[in-house]
Amino acid sequence: MTERTLVLVRHGQSTDNERNLFSGLRNPDLTDRGVAEAVQAGRQLKGLGFVFDLAFTSELIRAQRTLTFMLAELGQTSLNVEKTEALNERDYGELAGLNKQEARDRWSSQQVQLWRKSYDAVPPGGESLVMTAERLVPYYVREIEPQVRAGKRTLVVAHGNSLRALVMHLDGLSAQEVVDVHLATSQKLVYRFDEHGAVTKKQSILVDI
């Protein structure tokens, strides 16, 4: 029986996460905690018997290093990895590099929350979630989904909002429902599919540090 498995993982804690900054396309590294989260994520998947045929990640270091640490724990350091800007975090524009409280003080809590969580609100100079989905979902359909359908066990390590856009697509969520989607650092979502590409099972695995 063909095993059609897709595992989505948000990167471990970054230095921007630690400082409560908007990252977007900024390129912070992992903190020591972020490294520990990535290592633990790999150990958890190995303990559950996961083995992968290929992996995808973004062009940002926090996602790439998370994947590197995970693959080391899985004993799969030679796994084929595709890096693409399609999986990059959404562009936060003028918010990037600001502390979230600084942003609230400048634009109001309500406005910042709208930019962070809504589907179509665009931060100044940045991307909405729908704009992120417009670059990510076609890449997924073209490059990742065919591999999963062919039975390739696939690992994707990316970012909070790029993965929210993908979860919206996979789960068939509305613009209202996606507002409540949040992935913790190094959280893993495991999807299983039938031969028609429909999701048959979804599991969430949190890191316990």
mmCIF file of C-alpha atoms in Angstrom:
data_model
loop_
_atom_site.group_PDB
_atom_site.id
_atom_site.type_symbol
_atom_site.label_atom_id
_atom_site.label_comp_id
_atom_site.label_asym_id
_atom_site.label_seq_id
_atom_site.Cartn_x
_atom_site.Cartn_y
_atom_site.Cartn_z
ATOM 1 C CA MET A 1 0.000 0.000 0.000
ATOM 2 C CA THR A 2 1.407 3.396 -1.025
ATOM 3 C CA GLU A 3 2.069 5.744 1.884
ATOM 4 C CA ARG A 4 1.191 9.296 0.891
ATOM 5 C CA THR A 5 2.600 11.400 3.722
ATOM 6 C CA LEU A 6 3.345 15.108 4.023
ATOM 7 C CA VAL A 7 4.904 16.583 7.167
ATOM 8 C CA LEU A 8 4.882 20.370 7.646
ATOM 9 C CA VAL A 9 7.209 21.909 10.247
ATOM 10 C CA ARG A 10 7.587 25.502 11.381
ATOM 11 C CA HIS A 11 11.197 26.510 12.055
ATOM 12 C CA GLY A 12 12.614 26.601 15.588
ATOM 13 C CA GLN A 13 12.742 29.793 17.634
ATOM 14 C CA SER A 14 14.709 32.553 15.895
ATOM 15 C CA THR A 15 16.448 35.542 17.445
ATOM 16 C CA ASP A 16 13.576 37.697 16.152
ATOM 17 C CA ASN A 17 11.050 35.381 17.830
ATOM 18 C CA GLU A 18 13.003 35.683 21.061
ATOM 19 C CA ARG A 19 12.890 39.493 20.851
ATOM 20 C CA ASN A 20 9.213 39.533 19.753
ATOM 21 C CA LEU A 21 10.070 41.164 16.424
ATOM 22 C CA PHE A 22 8.286 40.895 13.101
ATOM 23 C CA SER A 23 10.633 38.921 10.824
ATOM 24 C CA GLY A 24 9.066 38.534 7.413
ATOM 25 C CA LEU A 25 11.891 38.330 4.884
ATOM 26 C CA ARG A 26 14.534 39.282 7.459
ATOM 27 C CA ASN A 27 17.020 36.468 7.915
ATOM 28 C CA PRO A 28 17.649 35.868 11.635
ATOM 29 C CA ASP A 29 19.346 32.694 12.828
ATOM 30 C CA LEU A 30 18.049 30.231 15.403
ATOM 31 C CA THR A 31 18.527 30.806 19.108
ATOM 32 C CA ASP A 32 19.952 28.059 21.306
ATOM 33 C CA ARG A 33 16.370 27.189 22.156
ATOM 34 C CA GLY A 34 15.529 27.103 18.468
ATOM 35 C CA VAL A 35 18.345 24.628 17.861
ATOM 36 C CA ALA A 36 17.082 22.472 20.740
ATOM 37 C CA GLU A 37 13.555 22.603 19.317
ATOM 38 C CA ALA A 38 14.786 21.531 15.884
ATOM 39 C CA VAL A 39 16.790 18.660 17.361
ATOM 40 C CA GLN A 40 13.808 17.540 19.416
ATOM 41 C CA ALA A 41 11.524 17.751 16.379
ATOM 42 C CA GLY A 42 13.829 15.406 14.495
ATOM 43 C CA ARG A 43 14.002 13.025 17.440
ATOM 44 C CA GLN A 44 10.229 12.973 17.766
ATOM 45 C CA LEU A 45 9.743 12.092 14.114
ATOM 46 C CA LYS A 46 12.434 9.419 14.275
ATOM 47 C CA GLY A 47 10.825 7.961 17.384
ATOM 48 C CA LEU A 48 7.538 7.746 15.506
ATOM 49 C CA GLY A 49 9.228 5.848 12.678
ATOM 50 C CA PHE A 50 9.283 8.574 10.048
ATOM 51 C CA VAL A 51 11.630 8.247 7.078
ATOM 52 C CA PHE A 52 11.552 10.758 4.219
ATOM 53 C CA ASP A 53 12.211 10.562 0.495
ATOM 54 C CA LEU A 54 12.696 14.292 -0.084
ATOM 55 C CA ALA A 55 12.389 17.658 1.638
ATOM 56 C CA PHE A 56 11.524 21.242 0.765
ATOM 57 C CA THR A 57 12.427 24.430 2.604
ATOM 58 C CA SER A 58 12.596 28.185 2.111
ATOM 59 C CA GLU A 59 15.577 30.349 1.242
ATOM 60 C CA LEU A 60 15.761 31.705 4.806
ATOM 61 C CA ILE A 61 18.376 30.449 7.264
ATOM 62 C CA ARG A 62 16.037 29.788 10.195
ATOM 63 C CA ALA A 63 14.095 27.222 8.167
ATOM 64 C CA GLN A 64 17.171 25.719 6.504
ATOM 65 C CA ARG A 65 19.026 25.224 9.792
ATOM 66 C CA THR A 66 15.930 23.717 11.416
ATOM 67 C CA LEU A 67 15.787 21.199 8.584
ATOM 68 C CA THR A 68 19.533 20.471 8.881
ATOM 69 C CA PHE A 69 19.236 19.662 12.587
ATOM 70 C CA MET A 70 16.142 17.544 11.998
ATOM 71 C CA LEU A 71 17.789 15.513 9.246
ATOM 72 C CA ALA A 72 20.812 14.884 11.454
ATOM 73 C CA GLU A 73 18.545 13.397 14.121
ATOM 74 C CA LEU A 74 16.685 11.365 11.508
ATOM 75 C CA GLY A 75 19.980 10.007 10.158
ATOM 76 C CA GLN A 76 19.120 11.412 6.715
ATOM 77 C CA THR A 77 21.737 14.116 6.150
ATOM 78 C CA SER A 78 22.081 13.145 2.474
ATOM 79 C CA LEU A 79 18.364 13.596 1.739
ATOM 80 C CA ASN A 80 17.563 15.582 -1.410
ATOM 81 C CA VAL A 81 16.462 19.090 -0.343
ATOM 82 C CA GLU A 82 14.788 21.656 -2.595
ATOM 83 C CA LYS A 83 15.088 25.297 -1.496
ATOM 84 C CA THR A 84 12.614 27.821 -2.856
ATOM 85 C CA GLU A 85 11.530 31.405 -2.220
ATOM 86 C CA ALA A 86 7.948 30.219 -2.699
ATOM 87 C CA LEU A 87 8.113 28.869 0.865
ATOM 88 C CA ASN A 88 9.580 32.074 2.324
ATOM 89 C CA GLU A 89 7.752 33.819 5.137
ATOM 90 C CA ARG A 90 5.306 36.534 4.102
ATOM 91 C CA ASP A 91 6.854 39.950 3.578
ATOM 92 C CA TYR A 92 5.928 42.149 6.551
ATOM 93 C CA GLY A 93 7.087 45.330 4.830
ATOM 94 C CA GLU A 94 7.440 48.261 7.234
ATOM 95 C CA LEU A 95 6.646 46.016 10.205
ATOM 96 C CA ALA A 96 9.786 43.895 9.674
ATOM 97 C CA GLY A 97 12.290 44.405 12.462
ATOM 98 C CA LEU A 98 9.816 46.172 14.735
ATOM 99 C CA ASN A 99 8.914 44.889 18.161
ATOM 100 C CA LYS A 100 5.245 43.903 18.130
ATOM 101 C CA GLN A 101 4.463 46.370 20.916
ATOM 102 C CA GLU A 102 6.220 49.160 18.996
ATOM 103 C CA ALA A 103 4.037 48.332 16.017
ATOM 104 C CA ARG A 104 0.895 48.434 18.185
ATOM 105 C CA ASP A 105 1.929 51.805 19.590
ATOM 106 C CA ARG A 106 2.426 53.174 16.082
ATOM 107 C CA TRP A 107 -0.616 51.735 14.289
ATOM 108 C CA SER A 108 -2.946 50.465 17.090
ATOM 109 C CA SER A 109 -3.431 46.959 18.448
ATOM 110 C CA GLN A 110 -6.496 46.377 16.277
ATOM 111 C CA GLN A 111 -4.698 47.305 13.057
ATOM 112 C CA VAL A 112 -1.617 45.199 13.846
ATOM 113 C CA GLN A 113 -3.785 42.194 14.725
ATOM 114 C CA LEU A 114 -5.599 42.624 11.414
ATOM 115 C CA TRP A 115 -2.302 42.642 9.502
ATOM 116 C CA ARG A 116 -1.011 39.615 11.406
ATOM 117 C CA LYS A 117 -3.987 37.276 11.225
ATOM 118 C CA SER A 118 -6.467 38.309 8.545
ATOM 119 C CA TYR A 119 -6.488 36.842 5.061
ATOM 120 C CA ASP A 120 -6.363 39.962 2.922
ATOM 121 C CA ALA A 121 -5.058 42.902 5.003
ATOM 122 C CA VAL A 122 -1.753 44.188 3.598
ATOM 123 C CA PRO A 123 0.857 45.683 5.976
ATOM 124 C CA PRO A 124 2.580 48.795 4.558
ATOM 125 C CA GLY A 125 4.973 47.675 1.834
ATOM 126 C CA GLY A 126 4.364 44.002 2.560
ATOM 127 C CA GLU A 127 2.206 40.963 1.695
ATOM 128 C CA SER A 128 -1.182 39.820 2.872
ATOM 129 C CA LEU A 129 -1.761 36.139 3.548
ATOM 130 C CA VAL A 130 -3.626 35.859 0.246
ATOM 131 C CA MET A 131 -0.574 37.259 -1.575
ATOM 132 C CA THR A 132 1.596 34.687 0.203
ATOM 133 C CA ALA A 133 -0.809 31.949 -0.882
ATOM 134 C CA GLU A 134 -0.703 33.173 -4.480
ATOM 135 C CA ARG A 135 3.021 32.405 -4.707
ATOM 136 C CA LEU A 136 3.034 29.326 -2.474
ATOM 137 C CA VAL A 137 0.000 27.254 -3.469
ATOM 138 C CA PRO A 138 0.854 27.064 -7.204
ATOM 139 C CA TYR A 139 4.353 25.888 -6.269
ATOM 140 C CA TYR A 140 2.869 23.276 -3.948
ATOM 141 C CA VAL A 141 0.466 22.031 -6.622
ATOM 142 C CA ARG A 142 3.197 21.934 -9.266
ATOM 143 C CA GLU A 143 6.213 20.637 -7.317
ATOM 144 C CA ILE A 144 5.194 19.063 -4.002
ATOM 145 C CA GLU A 145 1.744 17.545 -4.431
ATOM 146 C CA PRO A 146 2.773 15.271 -7.353
ATOM 147 C CA GLN A 147 5.597 13.850 -5.231
ATOM 148 C CA VAL A 148 3.220 13.122 -2.359
ATOM 149 C CA ARG A 149 0.670 11.541 -4.693
ATOM 150 C CA ALA A 150 3.428 9.340 -6.114
ATOM 151 C CA GLY A 151 4.044 8.000 -2.616
ATOM 152 C CA LYS A 152 7.127 10.061 -1.794
ATOM 153 C CA ARG A 153 7.262 10.729 1.956
ATOM 154 C CA THR A 154 7.741 14.483 1.953
ATOM 155 C CA LEU A 155 9.008 16.920 4.602
ATOM 156 C CA VAL A 156 8.432 20.693 4.355
ATOM 157 C CA VAL A 157 10.136 23.089 6.787
ATOM 158 C CA ALA A 158 8.974 26.677 6.451
ATOM 159 C CA HIS A 159 7.406 29.571 8.373
ATOM 160 C CA GLY A 160 4.361 30.466 10.410
ATOM 161 C CA ASN A 161 2.496 32.355 7.695
ATOM 162 C CA SER A 162 3.663 30.449 4.638
ATOM 163 C CA LEU A 163 2.496 27.282 6.384
ATOM 164 C CA ARG A 164 -0.799 28.959 7.376
ATOM 165 C CA ALA A 165 -1.400 29.600 3.679
ATOM 166 C CA LEU A 166 -0.651 25.962 2.870
ATOM 167 C CA VAL A 167 -2.823 24.656 5.718
ATOM 168 C CA MET A 168 -5.657 26.834 4.429
ATOM 169 C CA HIS A 169 -5.312 25.130 1.042
ATOM 170 C CA LEU A 170 -4.984 21.590 2.404
ATOM 171 C CA ASP A 171 -7.784 21.907 4.969
ATOM 172 C CA GLY A 172 -10.127 23.898 2.731
ATOM 173 C CA LEU A 173 -10.410 26.711 5.273
ATOM 174 C CA SER A 174 -12.300 29.932 4.717
ATOM 175 C CA ALA A 175 -10.790 33.392 5.123
ATOM 176 C CA GLN A 176 -12.517 33.579 8.512
ATOM 177 C CA GLU A 177 -11.293 30.168 9.688
ATOM 178 C CA VAL A 178 -7.629 30.772 8.818
ATOM 179 C CA VAL A 179 -7.542 33.673 11.288
ATOM 180 C CA ASP A 180 -7.437 31.119 14.110
ATOM 181 C CA VAL A 181 -4.618 29.004 12.629
ATOM 182 C CA HIS A 182 -1.330 29.295 14.530
ATOM 183 C CA LEU A 183 1.763 27.097 14.450
ATOM 184 C CA ALA A 184 4.212 27.123 17.346
ATOM 185 C CA THR A 185 7.943 27.011 16.668
ATOM 186 C CA SER A 186 8.953 23.491 15.558
ATOM 187 C CA GLN A 187 5.318 22.351 15.569
ATOM 188 C CA LYS A 188 4.707 19.504 13.138
ATOM 189 C CA LEU A 189 1.563 18.783 11.121
ATOM 190 C CA VAL A 190 1.342 15.290 9.624
ATOM 191 C CA TYR A 191 -1.001 14.802 6.666
ATOM 192 C CA ARG A 192 -2.000 11.464 5.115
ATOM 193 C CA PHE A 193 -3.701 11.344 1.715
ATOM 194 C CA ASP A 194 -5.689 8.848 -0.326
ATOM 195 C CA GLU A 195 -4.998 8.042 -3.982
ATOM 196 C CA HIS A 196 -7.160 10.970 -5.074
ATOM 197 C CA GLY A 197 -5.185 13.496 -3.033
ATOM 198 C CA ALA A 198 -7.836 13.942 -0.343
ATOM 199 C CA VAL A 199 -6.670 14.287 3.259
ATOM 200 C CA THR A 200 -7.551 11.153 5.242
ATOM 201 C CA LYS A 201 -5.808 12.002 8.515
ATOM 202 C CA LYS A 202 -4.137 14.989 10.163
ATOM 203 C CA GLN A 203 -2.010 14.977 13.300
ATOM 204 C CA SER A 204 -0.347 17.836 15.202
ATOM 205 C CA ILE A 205 2.851 17.244 17.191
ATOM 206 C CA LEU A 206 4.245 19.932 19.484
ATOM 207 C CA VAL A 207 7.832 20.131 20.727
ATOM 208 C CA ASP A 208 8.241 19.673 24.476
ATOM 209 C CA ILE A 209 11.373 21.549 25.613
#
